[in-house]
Amino acid sequence: MDIKSYTIQELKELCKDIRSEILRVVSKNGGHLSSTLGATELIVAMHKVFDSKKDPFIFDVSHQSYAHKLLTQDWKRFDTLRQFEGMCGYTKPNESEDDYFVAGHSSTSISLGVGAAKAIALKGEEDQRIPVVLIGDGSMTAGMVYEALNELGDRKYPMIIILNDNEMSIAKPIGALSRMLSSAMASPFYQKFKKHTENFVDNFGDGARYIAKRMEESLKLITPGMMFEEMGISYIGPIDGHNVADLVEIFQTAKEFGKPVIIHTQTIKGKGYEIAEGKEEKWHGVGPFEISDGHSLKTSTAKTATQIFTEALLHLAQKDKRIVGVTAAMPSGTGLSKLMQEYPDRFWDVAIAEQHAITSMAAMAREGFKPFCAIYSTFLQRGYDQIIHDTCIMDLPVVFALDRAGIVGEDGETHQGVFDISFLRAIPNITLFAPRDERSFHQAMAFAASYEHPCALRYPRGAFIPTSLPPSIPFELAKSQLLHSAKSDILFIGYGNGVGKAYETSQLLDEDISILDLRFVKPLDEKMLRELSCEHKKWFVFSQSAKMGGVGSAILEFLATQNISDVEVVSFEYEDEFITHGNTKLVEESLGLLPLQLAVKVKDCI
C-alpha cells in the first residue's frame, strides 16, 4: 500500500482501520496485541516518510510489526496471522521483501542498523538509503543495545532510531517546556545554528568551546536525551507517538540530518482498545478472546507445566530461605511473578538481560544461596557463555528451569525450544533431567533444590501429555524409571514430555512394549541401559528436542562406548531444520510426529 500521497486526515483514518483489523484478527487467532496497537501511528508515519523497499525497516523483536504487515502485504492474508502455513507473527524476509530481517528475540535492531549503515556507506550508493529502527523501551534494557550505540555514536552513520516508550520513560519530561525544547532542537534551524556555532567557536580556542558546550548542556538537562547526546547521537523528544502529523514532520526533519538520531516517542500500550490500554502484561501476548469484554476463549482446564513449576518452587522457597530466583522480563510467562510478590527480596525480574541474570545468580550461588533461573528454552541461548564461563567452570549449584521446551506453536522459528539439550549436553559439570507429569515435576524440583552442582530441567508449554503409567518415584542422580516391562524386542525411551508421546504411540500398536522414562540425559542411567540392551534390540526415542546432539545422540554415544552393536536406535526427535509456526498439532503433523504417524513408522521398522 503506497501512502506517500495520503493527507494527515487520511493517515488518521488509516490508523483506525489498521487498529480495527489487528483487533479483529488477534481476537480470533491470538498473538501480540498491546504493543502492536500502540505502535500503529509510528509505523504509518514510517511508511509515509521512508520507503521500506529501499530503506531497511528494522523492527526490534518485531512482535509490534502488524501494522507494517498490513501496509506491505495483502490484507486478506492477514487473516492467516500465526496460522500454520499462514502469515508469520514476526518479520520474515522470505515472506515479504519489505521485511528486512528475521526478528523474534529482543535488542538486535540497532546492531542490525549499524551493520546495514556500514554496508550502505561501503557501497557508496548515490541514492542514499537510511536504516530505520523501531525499538521498544523494554528492549533498551539489554546490553547489546549499548554496544551498538557505542559504535554508532563514534562512527556517526546516518540512521533513524525510533524509541517507542510505552511503559517507562527514560527520564520524566518536565511539561510544556520540555516539549517546546524538544521540538525546537529537532528543527532544521536549530541543527544548522548548532553546526555553524561549533565551526565558529572552533576559531576561538578552548575557552569559547567550553562556554558553548555548557550552554547547550544546560538546555539538555531539561530534556531526557542527555545520555544519547553524550554518546554522540542526536536526540529528539519526547513526542506524542500517537500524533501522526507531528511524527511525519519530525521523521522528515530527522531524515535530513545525515547522522544518527534517536526519536523518543511516548505511546500507550493497547491504544484504541480500552480494555487493554495501559501496562497489564496479560495483554502483551494473548490467545483468542471476545472483543466485547476481553474474555478469553480458551477452554482448557488442565494444569500447565508453568503452574506446576510455580507451586513447586513456592513450596521449596517456604522451607528453605537459601532459595532465590530470577527471570529475564518474563515473570508471568515463567510463573515467577507469584514468588516475586511473596518474596520480593529473594525473587527478581532483571528485564531483558539473560546474561546478567545468569551471572548474578552464579555469584549468589558462590555466596551459599540456591538460585533458580527461570528462562524460556529459546531465550537461554542468549546466555550461553554465562552458563559455561560463570556457572559451570566453577561448578556452581545454579538451577536452570527451562520453560517452553519443545514446539511452542504460533511463535515459530525464533521461539521453538528445541536446542537446549544439544547445546547444554556438551558443557562439563552440568546435569540435565526432565519431569513427565505433575508428580514427577515436584520430585524433579526437590532434587534440583538439593543438588550441589549446575543442572537444567526442561518442561513444555501448556500441559504434560497425560498417561495411565505407574506413578513417578523420587529422582536420584542418573537413575531412570522402567514404567512397563514387556517380553517384546521393542523398547520405547521417553524423555520429559516425550514419555507421554511414547505412551500414546504404544496404545496404537498391537505389540506389548517396554517403556522407559529416561529422566536423565546427562548423566545417563548406564546400568539400566546395559540391562535393557540384552533384552530389547529395537529402541525408539521420544523427546521434544533437536535430533542432532539430542537424546538419541546421547544414547548412541553410550552404545558405541560400550561396544553394543546389536541394538538399533531410531530417534523421533526434530530433524536438522528450523520449525515453522502454527498450531502445535498441525506443525507436528507436518513433521510426521503425531502418535498415529509414529505408530506407522514403528511398524515399518519392525
XYZ file of C-alpha atoms in Angstrom:
606
model
C 0.000 0.000 0.000
C 1.550 3.307 -1.100
C 0.558 6.023 1.379
C 3.061 8.680 0.270
C 0.241 10.855 -1.134
C -2.087 10.482 1.854
C -3.135 13.597 3.741
C -2.771 13.725 7.517
C -6.514 13.167 7.889
C -6.325 10.127 5.608
C -3.432 8.778 7.670
C -5.503 9.154 10.840
C -8.364 7.215 9.266
C -5.907 4.569 8.084
C -4.612 4.140 11.658
C -8.177 3.499 12.846
C -8.726 0.914 10.117
C -5.435 -0.829 10.923
C -6.237 -0.993 14.630
C -9.655 -2.411 13.906
C -8.191 -5.113 11.653
C -5.458 -6.024 14.159
C -8.030 -6.332 16.928
C -10.344 -8.479 14.787
C -7.630 -10.918 13.683
C -5.782 -11.191 17.007
C -9.042 -11.796 18.883
C -9.581 -14.743 16.518
C -6.043 -16.123 16.130
C -4.254 -14.903 19.225
C -0.988 -13.008 19.019
C 0.721 -9.883 20.313
C -1.783 -7.129 20.958
C -0.967 -4.218 23.268
C 2.462 -3.433 21.810
C 1.364 -3.613 18.184
C -1.728 -1.444 18.775
C 0.470 1.135 20.479
C 2.931 1.279 17.573
C 0.348 1.874 14.821
C 0.911 5.627 14.239
C 4.688 5.171 14.421
C 4.627 2.575 11.649
C 2.193 4.518 9.473
C 4.420 7.614 9.768
C 7.492 5.484 8.937
C 5.842 4.361 5.700
C 4.745 7.911 4.888
C 8.263 9.351 5.177
C 10.557 6.424 4.330
C 10.482 3.612 1.758
C 10.527 0.058 3.105
C 11.509 -1.311 -0.306
C 14.632 0.844 -0.229
C 15.362 1.835 3.362
C 15.932 -1.103 5.752
C 12.973 -1.153 8.158
C 14.270 -2.958 11.245
C 11.817 -3.924 13.983
C 13.199 -4.946 17.352
C 11.574 -8.261 18.369
C 9.098 -7.406 15.546
C 6.053 -8.529 17.520
C 4.837 -4.920 17.098
C 5.037 -5.009 13.286
C 1.440 -5.997 12.454
C 0.669 -2.530 11.025
C 3.751 -2.891 8.803
C 2.469 -6.249 7.576
C -0.920 -4.741 6.730
C 0.738 -1.904 4.821
C 3.060 -4.174 2.823
C 1.099 -7.418 2.342
C -2.381 -8.443 1.269
C -4.947 -7.576 3.939
C -6.761 -10.830 3.201
C -3.609 -12.775 4.048
C -3.502 -11.060 7.448
C -6.433 -13.327 8.376
C -3.898 -16.199 8.437
C -1.673 -14.474 11.026
C 0.293 -17.055 13.089
C -1.630 -19.922 11.498
C 0.099 -22.971 10.035
C 1.328 -22.055 6.516
C -0.057 -18.549 7.110
C 1.496 -15.155 7.835
C 4.252 -15.159 10.450
C 3.732 -13.027 13.549
C 7.257 -11.631 13.197
C 9.150 -10.073 10.300
C 10.356 -12.712 7.850
C 12.217 -11.775 4.643
C 11.259 -14.923 2.730
C 7.633 -13.962 3.327
C 7.882 -10.321 2.201
C 10.550 -8.199 0.502
C 9.572 -5.376 2.872
C 10.725 -7.437 5.874
C 14.439 -6.681 6.164
C 15.444 -9.208 8.819
C 14.156 -12.122 10.881
C 13.451 -10.939 14.423
C 11.885 -12.700 17.383
C 14.335 -12.014 20.199
C 14.907 -8.537 21.553
C 17.640 -5.920 21.341
C 19.196 -6.887 17.980
C 17.806 -3.985 15.942
C 20.402 -1.256 16.484
C 23.263 -3.669 15.780
C 21.482 -4.650 12.561
C 21.043 -0.982 11.751
C 24.730 -0.275 12.285
C 25.676 -3.197 10.051
C 23.288 -2.043 7.342
C 24.602 1.536 7.605
C 28.193 0.317 7.252
C 27.267 -1.659 4.153
C 25.443 1.308 2.613
C 28.456 3.560 3.251
C 30.882 0.967 1.871
C 28.830 0.547 -1.296
C 28.896 4.302 -1.840
C 25.337 4.279 -3.135
C 24.308 7.500 -4.864
C 20.675 7.067 -3.867
C 21.482 7.049 -0.174
C 19.448 4.602 1.856
C 18.977 5.011 5.569
C 18.245 2.308 8.163
C 15.078 2.992 10.173
C 14.927 1.161 13.515
C 11.848 0.812 15.725
C 12.740 -0.351 19.227
C 10.658 -0.536 22.391
C 11.878 0.790 25.711
C 11.881 -2.741 27.139
C 14.499 -3.806 24.607
C 16.707 -0.970 25.811
C 17.413 -2.989 28.972
C 19.741 -5.388 27.127
C 23.465 -4.674 26.922
C 23.664 -5.407 23.188
C 21.798 -2.153 22.522
C 24.507 -0.103 24.211
C 27.294 -1.950 22.443
C 25.677 -0.881 19.170
C 25.005 2.690 20.325
C 28.615 2.997 21.429
C 29.897 2.285 17.917
C 27.151 4.270 16.224
C 27.957 7.366 18.268
C 31.597 7.036 17.282
C 31.097 6.285 13.575
C 28.176 8.694 13.044
C 26.463 6.633 10.337
C 23.134 8.117 9.200
C 20.376 6.160 10.957
C 16.958 6.814 12.442
C 16.186 5.097 15.754
C 12.575 5.419 16.882
C 12.367 4.675 20.590
C 8.840 3.525 21.399
C 8.493 4.384 25.061
C 5.247 2.692 26.093
C 5.870 1.679 29.664
C 8.726 3.546 31.274
C 10.197 6.911 30.433
C 13.970 7.244 30.078
C 13.510 10.258 32.319
C 10.419 12.224 33.234
C 9.872 15.166 30.852
C 9.165 18.485 32.534
C 5.862 19.502 30.993
C 5.363 22.069 28.254
C 8.900 23.466 28.489
C 10.416 20.061 27.666
C 8.072 19.585 24.714
C 8.904 23.043 23.405
C 12.658 22.497 23.697
C 12.474 19.016 22.117
C 10.565 20.407 19.157
C 12.985 23.301 18.804
C 16.036 21.003 18.935
C 14.575 18.932 16.099
C 14.120 21.897 13.804
C 16.419 22.481 10.793
C 17.134 25.990 12.123
C 18.470 24.676 15.430
C 20.593 21.982 13.781
C 22.051 24.459 11.276
C 22.645 27.016 14.018
C 24.364 24.392 16.161
C 26.695 23.412 13.318
C 27.606 26.996 12.479
C 28.189 27.784 16.139
C 30.521 24.796 16.501
C 32.531 25.919 13.478
C 32.602 29.480 14.789
C 33.813 28.718 18.309
C 36.494 26.400 16.949
C 38.360 29.560 15.911
C 38.369 30.969 19.440
C 40.123 28.268 21.401
C 39.180 26.017 24.289
C 37.549 28.731 26.403
C 34.843 29.534 23.854
C 34.214 25.864 23.146
C 33.792 25.188 26.852
C 31.280 28.023 27.314
C 29.265 26.952 24.251
C 29.167 23.345 25.405
C 27.988 24.317 28.885
C 25.208 26.462 27.427
C 23.998 23.559 25.265
C 24.165 21.125 28.165
C 22.095 23.457 30.341
C 19.296 23.066 27.775
C 19.671 19.306 27.554
C 19.369 18.915 31.315
C 15.695 19.806 30.953
C 15.194 17.014 28.402
C 15.679 13.250 28.818
C 18.087 12.811 25.914
C 21.365 13.842 27.510
C 22.662 10.273 27.703
C 22.270 9.748 23.956
C 23.775 13.136 23.107
C 26.773 12.291 25.277
C 27.197 9.104 23.228
C 27.341 11.224 20.071
C 23.786 10.530 18.870
C 21.330 13.367 18.294
C 18.176 13.199 20.365
C 14.640 14.408 19.659
C 11.811 14.027 22.126
C 9.847 13.036 23.925
C 6.994 13.419 21.452
C 3.450 12.070 21.256
C 3.676 8.745 19.449
C 0.008 8.882 18.510
C 0.115 12.282 16.777
C 0.619 11.347 13.117
C 1.108 14.935 11.969
C 3.947 15.551 14.446
C 5.528 12.189 13.695
C 5.576 12.798 9.945
C 7.093 16.251 10.413
C 9.808 15.098 12.803
C 10.643 11.958 10.795
C 11.071 14.143 7.722
C 13.329 16.519 9.631
C 15.440 13.700 11.077
C 15.778 12.181 7.606
C 17.727 15.247 6.526
C 20.178 15.183 9.451
C 22.697 12.916 7.715
C 23.757 11.428 11.070
C 22.381 9.094 13.746
C 19.353 10.374 15.619
C 17.106 8.896 18.300
C 13.489 9.995 18.235
C 11.935 9.366 21.627
C 8.196 8.747 21.260
C 5.707 8.039 24.016
C 2.822 5.698 23.273
C 0.114 3.839 25.143
C 0.087 0.053 25.073
C -3.171 -1.271 23.688
C -4.095 2.138 22.239
C -7.586 2.050 20.730
C -8.792 -0.970 22.729
C -9.726 0.418 26.122
C -9.700 -2.950 27.897
C -6.019 -3.459 27.003
C -4.781 0.123 27.359
C -2.063 0.582 29.945
C 0.584 -1.689 31.381
C -1.167 -5.002 32.022
C 1.243 -7.747 30.966
C -1.567 -10.165 30.168
C -2.430 -8.130 27.040
C 1.101 -8.342 25.638
C 0.536 -11.748 24.073
C -2.930 -13.255 24.044
C -4.912 -16.266 22.889
C -8.276 -15.887 21.172
C -10.652 -13.638 23.115
C -14.058 -11.954 22.955
C -13.597 -8.348 21.756
C -16.645 -7.024 23.620
C -15.357 -7.853 27.097
C -11.823 -9.235 26.631
C -12.869 -12.645 27.945
C -10.528 -15.462 26.928
C -11.980 -18.134 24.648
C -9.571 -20.808 25.885
C -11.402 -23.819 27.265
C -8.550 -25.992 28.574
C -8.618 -26.602 32.320
C -5.521 -28.806 32.518
C -2.826 -27.506 34.826
C 0.120 -26.191 32.836
C 3.727 -27.157 33.473
C 4.430 -23.497 34.326
C 1.761 -23.543 37.028
C 3.267 -26.711 38.478
C 6.698 -25.067 38.474
C 5.316 -22.097 40.416
C 3.667 -24.354 43.012
C 6.779 -26.489 43.431
C 9.181 -23.554 43.736
C 6.899 -21.732 46.175
C 6.732 -24.861 48.339
C 10.522 -25.185 48.319
C 11.080 -21.468 48.976
C 8.824 -21.580 52.024
C 11.000 -24.289 53.548
C 14.441 -23.059 52.506
C 15.461 -19.399 52.773
C 18.523 -20.067 50.628
C 16.337 -20.488 47.547
C 16.263 -17.418 45.307
C 15.234 -16.902 41.706
C 15.436 -14.695 38.664
C 13.728 -14.228 35.320
C 14.536 -12.006 32.348
C 11.426 -9.924 31.605
C 9.088 -12.936 31.766
C 7.695 -13.016 35.330
C 4.201 -14.110 34.282
C 5.336 -16.326 31.423
C 7.712 -18.291 33.646
C 5.395 -18.280 36.656
C 7.848 -16.353 38.819
C 5.517 -13.372 39.395
C 3.804 -15.097 42.331
C 7.149 -15.694 44.043
C 8.188 -12.094 43.413
C 5.028 -10.962 45.200
C 5.512 -13.411 48.063
C 9.278 -12.883 48.483
C 10.270 -9.595 46.787
C 13.735 -9.710 48.371
C 14.509 -13.185 47.007
C 12.999 -13.299 43.508
C 13.688 -10.759 40.780
C 12.892 -9.739 37.241
C 16.063 -8.180 35.787
C 14.441 -7.175 32.447
C 15.718 -8.392 29.081
C 19.151 -9.328 30.365
C 19.663 -13.099 30.311
C 23.443 -12.745 30.539
C 23.227 -10.590 33.644
C 20.549 -12.827 35.158
C 22.731 -15.931 34.908
C 25.985 -14.347 36.068
C 24.338 -12.598 39.024
C 22.836 -15.909 40.129
C 26.238 -17.582 39.792
C 27.574 -15.082 42.325
C 24.638 -15.780 44.622
C 25.412 -19.490 44.407
C 29.017 -18.650 45.286
C 27.658 -16.915 48.389
C 25.758 -20.003 49.530
C 22.302 -19.408 48.036
C 20.378 -21.777 45.775
C 19.365 -19.867 42.638
C 16.687 -20.892 40.138
C 16.954 -19.204 36.728
C 13.502 -19.399 35.140
C 14.103 -18.748 31.432
C 12.400 -19.974 28.270
C 14.441 -22.574 26.405
C 14.733 -20.291 23.369
C 15.960 -17.336 25.461
C 18.574 -19.349 27.355
C 20.564 -19.307 24.108
C 21.273 -15.622 24.840
C 23.231 -16.509 27.978
C 25.300 -19.438 26.724
C 28.725 -18.051 27.624
C 27.484 -17.195 31.105
C 26.391 -20.802 31.627
C 29.860 -22.023 30.662
C 32.156 -19.281 31.937
C 30.351 -18.033 35.036
C 28.493 -21.138 36.216
C 29.865 -24.468 35.063
C 33.625 -23.818 35.196
C 33.254 -23.131 38.932
C 30.675 -25.946 39.267
C 28.174 -23.641 40.978
C 24.768 -25.043 42.010
C 22.552 -22.909 39.761
C 19.281 -24.462 38.541
C 18.140 -23.590 35.019
C 14.378 -24.087 34.757
C 13.654 -24.177 31.027
C 10.071 -23.313 30.229
C 8.595 -23.712 26.710
C 10.847 -26.659 25.827
C 9.757 -28.278 22.571
C 7.402 -26.879 19.942
C 5.709 -23.715 21.186
C 3.326 -23.277 18.270
C 2.378 -19.971 16.730
C 5.540 -18.004 17.551
C 7.550 -20.211 15.201
C 11.244 -20.494 14.338
C 12.617 -17.879 16.722
C 10.802 -19.305 19.730
C 10.748 -23.098 19.335
C 12.531 -24.547 22.381
C 14.367 -27.347 20.614
C 18.115 -26.759 21.068
C 18.689 -26.714 24.836
C 19.640 -30.391 25.199
C 22.062 -30.143 22.291
C 23.865 -27.029 23.463
C 23.870 -27.856 27.179
C 24.917 -31.500 26.927
C 28.377 -30.503 25.676
C 29.176 -28.486 28.826
C 31.155 -30.200 31.634
C 29.716 -30.230 35.175
C 26.079 -29.711 34.138
C 23.336 -32.272 34.768
C 20.252 -32.493 32.519
C 16.947 -34.067 33.506
C 13.232 -33.715 32.823
C 9.890 -34.481 34.513
C 6.999 -36.168 32.650
C 3.966 -35.120 34.732
C 2.897 -33.114 37.785
C 4.112 -35.603 40.403
C 7.499 -36.084 38.758
C 7.875 -32.306 38.347
C 7.620 -31.791 42.116
C 10.133 -34.605 42.605
C 12.483 -33.128 39.988
C 12.319 -29.725 41.688
C 13.098 -31.297 45.059
C 16.122 -32.995 43.505
C 17.252 -29.720 41.906
C 16.945 -27.844 45.211
C 19.249 -30.299 46.981
C 21.720 -30.834 44.129
C 25.061 -29.084 44.652
C 26.102 -28.714 41.013
C 24.773 -26.883 37.925
C 21.660 -28.517 36.499
C 18.881 -27.856 33.999
C 15.387 -29.279 33.782
C 13.077 -28.726 30.817
C 9.300 -28.738 30.562
C 6.748 -27.918 27.857
C 4.467 -25.024 27.104
C 0.979 -25.951 28.283
C 0.161 -29.230 29.993
C 2.063 -32.512 30.100
C 0.685 -35.346 27.943
C -1.430 -37.479 30.316
C -0.809 -41.207 30.734
C -2.007 -44.089 32.879
C 1.540 -45.262 33.557
C 2.782 -46.097 37.080
C 3.438 -43.107 39.363
C 6.812 -41.440 39.409
C 9.348 -42.285 42.110
C 11.736 -39.698 43.664
C 14.598 -38.524 41.461
C 18.076 -39.914 42.034
C 21.097 -38.806 40.027
C 21.455 -40.795 36.790
C 18.541 -43.083 37.608
C 15.800 -43.813 35.090
C 12.441 -45.483 35.775
C 11.193 -48.519 33.863
C 7.465 -47.863 33.625
C 6.446 -51.022 31.790
C 8.374 -54.217 31.101
C 7.397 -56.487 28.226
C 8.874 -59.540 26.538
C 8.841 -57.695 23.224
C 12.016 -56.840 21.333
C 10.871 -53.202 21.341
C 11.800 -50.523 23.873
C 10.270 -47.027 23.901
C 12.534 -44.477 25.605
C 10.816 -41.246 26.604
C 12.442 -38.079 27.923
C 10.318 -35.434 29.638
C 7.052 -34.882 27.792
C 8.315 -37.485 25.316
C 7.210 -40.143 27.807
C 3.617 -39.139 27.165
C 4.185 -39.307 23.401
C 5.746 -42.764 23.779
C 2.716 -43.925 25.771
C 0.239 -42.529 23.223
C 2.100 -44.266 20.410
C 2.268 -47.575 22.290
C -1.517 -47.565 22.666
C -1.865 -47.624 18.872
C 0.232 -50.766 18.446
C -0.742 -54.401 18.888
C 2.586 -55.297 20.491
C 3.293 -55.214 24.215
C 6.111 -52.667 24.501
C 8.521 -51.778 27.292
C 8.529 -48.088 28.219
C 11.440 -46.353 29.948
C 11.311 -42.877 31.470
C 14.931 -41.872 30.859
C 14.747 -38.935 33.296
C 18.434 -38.019 32.959
C 20.062 -37.430 29.589
C 23.277 -36.351 31.323
C 24.438 -38.464 33.032
C 22.634 -41.459 31.576
C 21.496 -44.451 33.604
C 24.184 -46.698 32.117
C 23.362 -49.724 34.267
C 19.710 -49.719 33.181
C 20.586 -49.198 29.510
C 23.084 -52.076 29.570
C 20.482 -54.397 31.064
C 17.815 -53.348 28.563
C 20.225 -53.842 25.657
C 20.282 -57.550 26.485
C 16.509 -57.875 26.309
C 15.463 -55.309 23.657
C 17.166 -54.812 20.300
C 14.947 -52.101 18.787
C 14.942 -48.823 20.675
C 12.722 -45.866 19.796
C 13.485 -42.464 21.319
C 10.746 -39.911 22.045
C 11.861 -36.422 23.003
C 10.702 -32.933 22.042
C 14.166 -31.764 21.085
C 16.616 -31.480 18.191
C 17.893 -34.821 16.946
C 21.449 -33.560 16.390
C 23.191 -33.695 19.771
C 19.939 -34.695 21.449
C 18.700 -37.667 23.437
C 19.141 -40.195 20.640
C 22.699 -38.975 20.104
C 23.493 -39.415 23.790
C 22.196 -42.994 23.701
C 24.083 -43.846 20.509
C 27.288 -42.442 22.006
C 26.781 -44.620 25.078
C 26.184 -47.768 22.997
C 29.315 -47.040 20.967
C 31.490 -46.674 24.076
C 30.082 -49.946 25.421
C 30.676 -51.745 22.107
C 26.997 -52.680 21.951
C 26.427 -53.042 18.227
C 23.295 -55.205 18.038
C 20.845 -52.532 19.213
C 19.061 -50.460 16.579
C 18.149 -46.906 17.692
C 15.501 -44.807 15.942
C 15.009 -41.261 17.219
C 11.758 -39.354 16.767
C 13.374 -36.033 17.637
C 13.330 -32.987 15.344
C 15.382 -33.028 12.149
C 18.145 -30.524 11.332
C 15.874 -27.659 10.267
C 14.067 -24.725 11.800
C 10.451 -25.458 12.686
C 7.726 -23.238 11.291
C 4.904 -21.509 13.178
C 1.338 -22.698 13.590
C -0.944 -24.798 15.753
C 1.260 -27.347 17.517
C -0.743 -30.336 16.340
C -0.602 -29.176 12.699
C 3.135 -28.484 12.978
C 3.755 -31.946 14.467
C 1.648 -33.493 11.717
C 3.787 -31.748 9.081
C 6.856 -33.237 10.774
C 5.316 -36.731 10.927
C 5.335 -36.728 14.727
C 1.717 -37.342 15.690
C 1.183 -40.630 17.586
C -0.651 -42.245 14.656
C 2.185 -41.312 12.284
C 4.796 -42.559 14.751
C 2.956 -45.848 15.177
C 3.147 -46.387 11.412
C 6.880 -45.637 11.460
C 7.413 -48.126 14.283
C 5.512 -50.808 12.348
C 7.655 -50.117 9.288
C 10.811 -50.528 11.352
C 9.787 -53.833 12.918
